[in-house]
Amino acid sequence: MFVLMLENRSYDNIFGWSDLRGWTPNGVATQADGLLGKPPFQSVDASGHAYTIAQGAPYRLAFDPGHEFTDTLVQSCGGADARRLMANAVADSAVLQDGIYPPPAAGANDLGFACDLGAHGYDIATGLRALTPDQLPVLNFLAQQFAVCDRWFSSMPGPTWPNRFFALAGTSWGLDHSPSDSESIGSTLFDGAKFGNGGDSLLTRLAPTQWLVAHGDIPQSWALKGVDAHASSFVTHADFFASLASGNVDASFVFIEPTYDPMGNFRNGESMHPCGDVRLGDALVERVYNAIRTSPYWEESVLLILFDEHGGFFDHVVAHPTVVSGMPALAPVAPTALTKRGFRFDRYGFRVPAVVVSPYVKQATIDHTFYDHLSMAKTLAKIVQHADGPLLDTPRFADAGDFSALFTLNQPRKADEIHACPHALPVAPPATVAKVNNSAVAFNSLNWPVKSIYAGA
């Protein structure tokens, strides 16, 4: 099982304008739930001005939309609640310590995305534009050739770190925000991380020979306690692709982290971070897919292409059990020392893009099943058949569903029977690259402190 986890995009931002039609895993004709073919959605700012959710997002944004828990709360509750919260500067203060926050918006046009963009001083109209299929030919090709999941939600309404922890450990241990510099330095300074207890993530519960992390520059997964004992399981992209081509990948689980380029304001990263060029991310997807398709492992593989969280971008599906079929209600959990914003982990985040690529998946499969990041580990558990108790020992893992129902073919599709993947669009190099000492703000937006830049490398 290969997993490529990218950064900070909602489902509608990537696939909203894609005309994805096909069949459910049960063979019923259907269409993916995006923006196309629906009345235009709007988002209203704090002054009452309505902005239409439009096409043609820039390949690279000049700003990073808010996606902390407090931002996501404003975006999800919307309406008068969003305006009231932003008036109280909710995004910049330690609030909600009692775990009480407004209910989700009644509908898509009530969501508070314009409110949050405006509160940060960002260009609202630009922030509300979504990408089109011609801008991301590789991702759209794979969504058409294999399976797209239009009900995959981030595991919590907030940023990168807790959502990636949910994917790899089934919990964030109460972390509901991006770690501060002091938290990060204390946990990642050269000697491995202190998030978790050292035996509660996929990378410590699986045998060291069962997993591999292929990273571009800085693997965020190094922030999991205990992984520093298995540094040889962290390899560069170049080494991973070489091993794949030669048939020397023994791991059952390969977690692929993109080049983030936090020290360069993400401009040259491949992660799909809004401050980087999405064409670089599409090119990474192309490279990973083609490497697996032409490798000896194709006929026994599944590649999950997934985004960690919505990145502050509009999505029209309100993440609530009364709206989303199959979404379970989450019981509030008690705060921990890592809980800063008072979140009780009783809500999911917004939808994120998820594409499942496998020779056992029929072309044009569209899955409306509810998933979150725990579904990755739940599916992996079926593959590795972990004998020593559950693969992850958390309530969220126990309750998660897997996506094995997508594997409907008895015989694998041969690589030469699948249309050739188009190339990602070419990218002109950036005019300037930020100097290291000027990149603190962008670097901190992913919250890897400068002093941990080489941790795990």
JSON list of C-alpha atoms in Angstrom, two decimals, residues 154-272:
[
{"chain": "A", "resi": 154, "resn": "SER", "atom": "CA", "xyz": [-10.17, 15.37, 7.28]},
{"chain": "A", "resi": 155, "resn": "SER", "atom": "CA", "xyz": [-10.16, 13.87, 10.76]},
{"chain": "A", "resi": 156, "resn": "MET", "atom": "CA", "xyz": [-10.43, 17.18, 12.60]},
{"chain": "A", "resi": 157, "resn": "PRO", "atom": "CA", "xyz": [-11.34, 20.74, 11.54]},
{"chain": "A", "resi": 158, "resn": "GLY", "atom": "CA", "xyz": [-7.88, 22.20, 11.64]},
{"chain": "A", "resi": 159, "resn": "PRO", "atom": "CA", "xyz": [-4.30, 22.19, 10.39]},
{"chain": "A", "resi": 160, "resn": "THR", "atom": "CA", "xyz": [-1.67, 19.82, 9.07]},
{"chain": "A", "resi": 161, "resn": "TRP", "atom": "CA", "xyz": [-0.06, 18.41, 12.20]},
{"chain": "A", "resi": 162, "resn": "PRO", "atom": "CA", "xyz": [-3.08, 16.96, 14.03]},
{"chain": "A", "resi": 163, "resn": "ASN", "atom": "CA", "xyz": [-4.58, 15.61, 10.80]},
{"chain": "A", "resi": 164, "resn": "ARG", "atom": "CA", "xyz": [-1.37, 13.86, 9.81]},
{"chain": "A", "resi": 165, "resn": "PHE", "atom": "CA", "xyz": [-1.14, 12.42, 13.30]},
{"chain": "A", "resi": 166, "resn": "PHE", "atom": "CA", "xyz": [-4.68, 11.06, 12.93]},
{"chain": "A", "resi": 167, "resn": "ALA", "atom": "CA", "xyz": [-3.64, 9.40, 9.67]},
{"chain": "A", "resi": 168, "resn": "LEU", "atom": "CA", "xyz": [-0.58, 7.73, 11.15]},
{"chain": "A", "resi": 169, "resn": "ALA", "atom": "CA", "xyz": [-1.65, 7.19, 14.76]},
{"chain": "A", "resi": 170, "resn": "GLY", "atom": "CA", "xyz": [-5.44, 7.38, 14.93]},
{"chain": "A", "resi": 171, "resn": "THR", "atom": "CA", "xyz": [-5.24, 10.32, 17.34]},
{"chain": "A", "resi": 172, "resn": "SER", "atom": "CA", "xyz": [-3.52, 13.66, 17.80]},
{"chain": "A", "resi": 173, "resn": "TRP", "atom": "CA", "xyz": [-3.27, 13.18, 21.59]},
{"chain": "A", "resi": 174, "resn": "GLY", "atom": "CA", "xyz": [-5.40, 16.29, 22.05]},
{"chain": "A", "resi": 175, "resn": "LEU", "atom": "CA", "xyz": [-3.33, 18.54, 19.76]},
{"chain": "A", "resi": 176, "resn": "ASP", "atom": "CA", "xyz": [-5.84, 20.91, 18.15]},
{"chain": "A", "resi": 177, "resn": "HIS", "atom": "CA", "xyz": [-3.47, 23.49, 16.65]},
{"chain": "A", "resi": 178, "resn": "SER", "atom": "CA", "xyz": [-0.18, 23.83, 14.82]},
{"chain": "A", "resi": 179, "resn": "PRO", "atom": "CA", "xyz": [2.58, 23.35, 17.38]},
{"chain": "A", "resi": 180, "resn": "SER", "atom": "CA", "xyz": [4.35, 26.47, 18.52]},
{"chain": "A", "resi": 181, "resn": "ASP", "atom": "CA", "xyz": [8.08, 26.83, 18.00]},
{"chain": "A", "resi": 182, "resn": "SER", "atom": "CA", "xyz": [8.72, 25.84, 21.60]},
{"chain": "A", "resi": 183, "resn": "GLU", "atom": "CA", "xyz": [6.47, 22.78, 21.34]},
{"chain": "A", "resi": 184, "resn": "SER", "atom": "CA", "xyz": [8.09, 21.74, 18.08]},
{"chain": "A", "resi": 185, "resn": "ILE", "atom": "CA", "xyz": [11.64, 22.38, 19.18]},
{"chain": "A", "resi": 186, "resn": "GLY", "atom": "CA", "xyz": [11.01, 20.49, 22.39]},
{"chain": "A", "resi": 187, "resn": "SER", "atom": "CA", "xyz": [9.67, 17.54, 20.47]},
{"chain": "A", "resi": 188, "resn": "THR", "atom": "CA", "xyz": [11.73, 17.35, 17.29]},
{"chain": "A", "resi": 189, "resn": "LEU", "atom": "CA", "xyz": [15.18, 18.70, 18.06]},
{"chain": "A", "resi": 190, "resn": "PHE", "atom": "CA", "xyz": [17.45, 16.25, 16.26]},
{"chain": "A", "resi": 191, "resn": "ASP", "atom": "CA", "xyz": [16.79, 13.27, 18.55]},
{"chain": "A", "resi": 192, "resn": "GLY", "atom": "CA", "xyz": [13.34, 12.33, 17.32]},
{"chain": "A", "resi": 193, "resn": "ALA", "atom": "CA", "xyz": [9.91, 13.51, 18.32]},
{"chain": "A", "resi": 194, "resn": "LYS", "atom": "CA", "xyz": [7.93, 13.27, 21.50]},
{"chain": "A", "resi": 195, "resn": "PHE", "atom": "CA", "xyz": [4.41, 13.21, 20.05]},
{"chain": "A", "resi": 196, "resn": "GLY", "atom": "CA", "xyz": [2.77, 10.00, 21.21]},
{"chain": "A", "resi": 197, "resn": "ASN", "atom": "CA", "xyz": [4.14, 7.37, 23.58]},
{"chain": "A", "resi": 198, "resn": "GLY", "atom": "CA", "xyz": [6.58, 5.66, 21.24]},
{"chain": "A", "resi": 199, "resn": "GLY", "atom": "CA", "xyz": [4.43, 2.67, 20.41]},
{"chain": "A", "resi": 200, "resn": "ASP", "atom": "CA", "xyz": [1.11, 4.00, 19.20]},
{"chain": "A", "resi": 201, "resn": "SER", "atom": "CA", "xyz": [1.62, 4.92, 15.53]},
{"chain": "A", "resi": 202, "resn": "LEU", "atom": "CA", "xyz": [1.71, 2.83, 12.39]},
{"chain": "A", "resi": 203, "resn": "LEU", "atom": "CA", "xyz": [5.46, 3.41, 12.23]},
{"chain": "A", "resi": 204, "resn": "THR", "atom": "CA", "xyz": [6.03, 1.85, 15.64]},
{"chain": "A", "resi": 205, "resn": "ARG", "atom": "CA", "xyz": [3.29, -0.81, 15.71]},
{"chain": "A", "resi": 206, "resn": "LEU", "atom": "CA", "xyz": [4.35, -2.28, 12.37]},
{"chain": "A", "resi": 207, "resn": "ALA", "atom": "CA", "xyz": [7.65, -4.13, 12.23]},
{"chain": "A", "resi": 208, "resn": "PRO", "atom": "CA", "xyz": [10.48, -1.89, 10.97]},
{"chain": "A", "resi": 209, "resn": "THR", "atom": "CA", "xyz": [10.73, -3.97, 7.80]},
{"chain": "A", "resi": 210, "resn": "GLN", "atom": "CA", "xyz": [7.03, -3.45, 7.05]},
{"chain": "A", "resi": 211, "resn": "TRP", "atom": "CA", "xyz": [7.12, 0.30, 6.46]},
{"chain": "A", "resi": 212, "resn": "LEU", "atom": "CA", "xyz": [9.01, 2.98, 4.61]},
{"chain": "A", "resi": 213, "resn": "VAL", "atom": "CA", "xyz": [8.76, 6.77, 4.55]},
{"chain": "A", "resi": 214, "resn": "ALA", "atom": "CA", "xyz": [9.87, 8.29, 1.24]},
{"chain": "A", "resi": 215, "resn": "HIS", "atom": "CA", "xyz": [10.42, 12.01, 1.73]},
{"chain": "A", "resi": 216, "resn": "GLY", "atom": "CA", "xyz": [11.44, 15.00, -0.32]},
{"chain": "A", "resi": 217, "resn": "ASP", "atom": "CA", "xyz": [13.00, 17.29, 2.26]},
{"chain": "A", "resi": 218, "resn": "ILE", "atom": "CA", "xyz": [11.62, 17.18, 5.81]},
{"chain": "A", "resi": 219, "resn": "PRO", "atom": "CA", "xyz": [9.42, 14.23, 6.80]},
{"chain": "A", "resi": 220, "resn": "GLN", "atom": "CA", "xyz": [6.72, 15.47, 9.16]},
{"chain": "A", "resi": 221, "resn": "SER", "atom": "CA", "xyz": [6.27, 11.87, 10.29]},
{"chain": "A", "resi": 222, "resn": "TRP", "atom": "CA", "xyz": [9.64, 12.17, 12.03]},
{"chain": "A", "resi": 223, "resn": "ALA", "atom": "CA", "xyz": [7.62, 14.03, 14.70]},
{"chain": "A", "resi": 224, "resn": "LEU", "atom": "CA", "xyz": [6.25, 10.69, 15.95]},
{"chain": "A", "resi": 225, "resn": "LYS", "atom": "CA", "xyz": [7.94, 9.42, 19.07]},
{"chain": "A", "resi": 226, "resn": "GLY", "atom": "CA", "xyz": [9.98, 6.28, 18.55]},
{"chain": "A", "resi": 227, "resn": "VAL", "atom": "CA", "xyz": [10.65, 6.56, 14.83]},
{"chain": "A", "resi": 228, "resn": "ASP", "atom": "CA", "xyz": [14.20, 7.82, 15.38]},
{"chain": "A", "resi": 229, "resn": "ALA", "atom": "CA", "xyz": [15.10, 4.23, 16.27]},
{"chain": "A", "resi": 230, "resn": "HIS", "atom": "CA", "xyz": [14.32, 3.30, 12.66]},
{"chain": "A", "resi": 231, "resn": "ALA", "atom": "CA", "xyz": [16.06, 6.07, 10.74]},
{"chain": "A", "resi": 232, "resn": "SER", "atom": "CA", "xyz": [16.99, 3.65, 7.95]},
{"chain": "A", "resi": 233, "resn": "SER", "atom": "CA", "xyz": [13.28, 3.37, 7.10]},
{"chain": "A", "resi": 234, "resn": "PHE", "atom": "CA", "xyz": [13.30, 7.03, 6.03]},
{"chain": "A", "resi": 235, "resn": "VAL", "atom": "CA", "xyz": [14.59, 7.32, 2.46]},
{"chain": "A", "resi": 236, "resn": "THR", "atom": "CA", "xyz": [14.77, 10.05, -0.14]},
{"chain": "A", "resi": 237, "resn": "HIS", "atom": "CA", "xyz": [12.50, 10.12, -3.17]},
{"chain": "A", "resi": 238, "resn": "ALA", "atom": "CA", "xyz": [15.46, 9.28, -5.40]},
{"chain": "A", "resi": 239, "resn": "ASP", "atom": "CA", "xyz": [16.34, 6.17, -3.40]},
{"chain": "A", "resi": 240, "resn": "PHE", "atom": "CA", "xyz": [12.69, 5.13, -3.22]},
{"chain": "A", "resi": 241, "resn": "PHE", "atom": "CA", "xyz": [12.15, 5.39, -6.98]},
{"chain": "A", "resi": 242, "resn": "ALA", "atom": "CA", "xyz": [15.37, 3.45, -7.62]},
{"chain": "A", "resi": 243, "resn": "SER", "atom": "CA", "xyz": [14.32, 0.67, -5.22]},
{"chain": "A", "resi": 244, "resn": "LEU", "atom": "CA", "xyz": [10.86, 0.56, -6.77]},
{"chain": "A", "resi": 245, "resn": "ALA", "atom": "CA", "xyz": [12.24, 0.15, -10.28]},
{"chain": "A", "resi": 246, "resn": "SER", "atom": "CA", "xyz": [14.63, -2.62, -9.23]},
{"chain": "A", "resi": 247, "resn": "GLY", "atom": "CA", "xyz": [12.05, -4.52, -7.18]},
{"chain": "A", "resi": 248, "resn": "ASN", "atom": "CA", "xyz": [13.79, -3.90, -3.87]},
{"chain": "A", "resi": 249, "resn": "VAL", "atom": "CA", "xyz": [10.90, -2.48, -1.84]},
{"chain": "A", "resi": 250, "resn": "ASP", "atom": "CA", "xyz": [10.09, -5.01, 0.88]},
{"chain": "A", "resi": 251, "resn": "ALA", "atom": "CA", "xyz": [7.72, -2.82, 2.91]},
{"chain": "A", "resi": 252, "resn": "SER", "atom": "CA", "xyz": [3.97, -3.43, 2.94]},
{"chain": "A", "resi": 253, "resn": "PHE", "atom": "CA", "xyz": [3.29, 0.26, 3.70]},
{"chain": "A", "resi": 254, "resn": "VAL", "atom": "CA", "xyz": [5.04, 3.14, 1.97]},
{"chain": "A", "resi": 255, "resn": "PHE", "atom": "CA", "xyz": [4.15, 6.64, 3.15]},
{"chain": "A", "resi": 256, "resn": "ILE", "atom": "CA", "xyz": [5.27, 9.25, 0.63]},
{"chain": "A", "resi": 257, "resn": "GLU", "atom": "CA", "xyz": [5.82, 12.80, 1.83]},
{"chain": "A", "resi": 258, "resn": "PRO", "atom": "CA", "xyz": [6.33, 15.53, -0.79]},
{"chain": "A", "resi": 259, "resn": "THR", "atom": "CA", "xyz": [9.05, 18.13, -0.88]},
{"chain": "A", "resi": 260, "resn": "TYR", "atom": "CA", "xyz": [7.54, 20.93, 1.22]},
{"chain": "A", "resi": 261, "resn": "ASP", "atom": "CA", "xyz": [10.24, 23.64, 0.88]},
{"chain": "A", "resi": 262, "resn": "PRO", "atom": "CA", "xyz": [9.29, 25.43, 4.11]},
{"chain": "A", "resi": 263, "resn": "MET", "atom": "CA", "xyz": [12.56, 27.36, 4.08]},
{"chain": "A", "resi": 264, "resn": "GLY", "atom": "CA", "xyz": [11.68, 28.78, 0.66]},
{"chain": "A", "resi": 265, "resn": "ASN", "atom": "CA", "xyz": [8.15, 29.90, 1.56]},
{"chain": "A", "resi": 266, "resn": "PHE", "atom": "CA", "xyz": [6.90, 26.67, -0.06]},
{"chain": "A", "resi": 267, "resn": "ARG", "atom": "CA", "xyz": [7.44, 28.17, -3.51]},
{"chain": "A", "resi": 268, "resn": "ASN", "atom": "CA", "xyz": [9.39, 25.20, -4.86]},
{"chain": "A", "resi": 269, "resn": "GLY", "atom": "CA", "xyz": [7.51, 22.54, -2.90]},
{"chain": "A", "resi": 270, "resn": "GLU", "atom": "CA", "xyz": [5.55, 19.68, -4.46]},
{"chain": "A", "resi": 271, "resn": "SER", "atom": "CA", "xyz": [3.00, 19.44, -1.67]},
{"chain": "A", "resi": 272, "resn": "MET", "atom": "CA", "xyz": [0.14, 21.47, -3.27]}
]
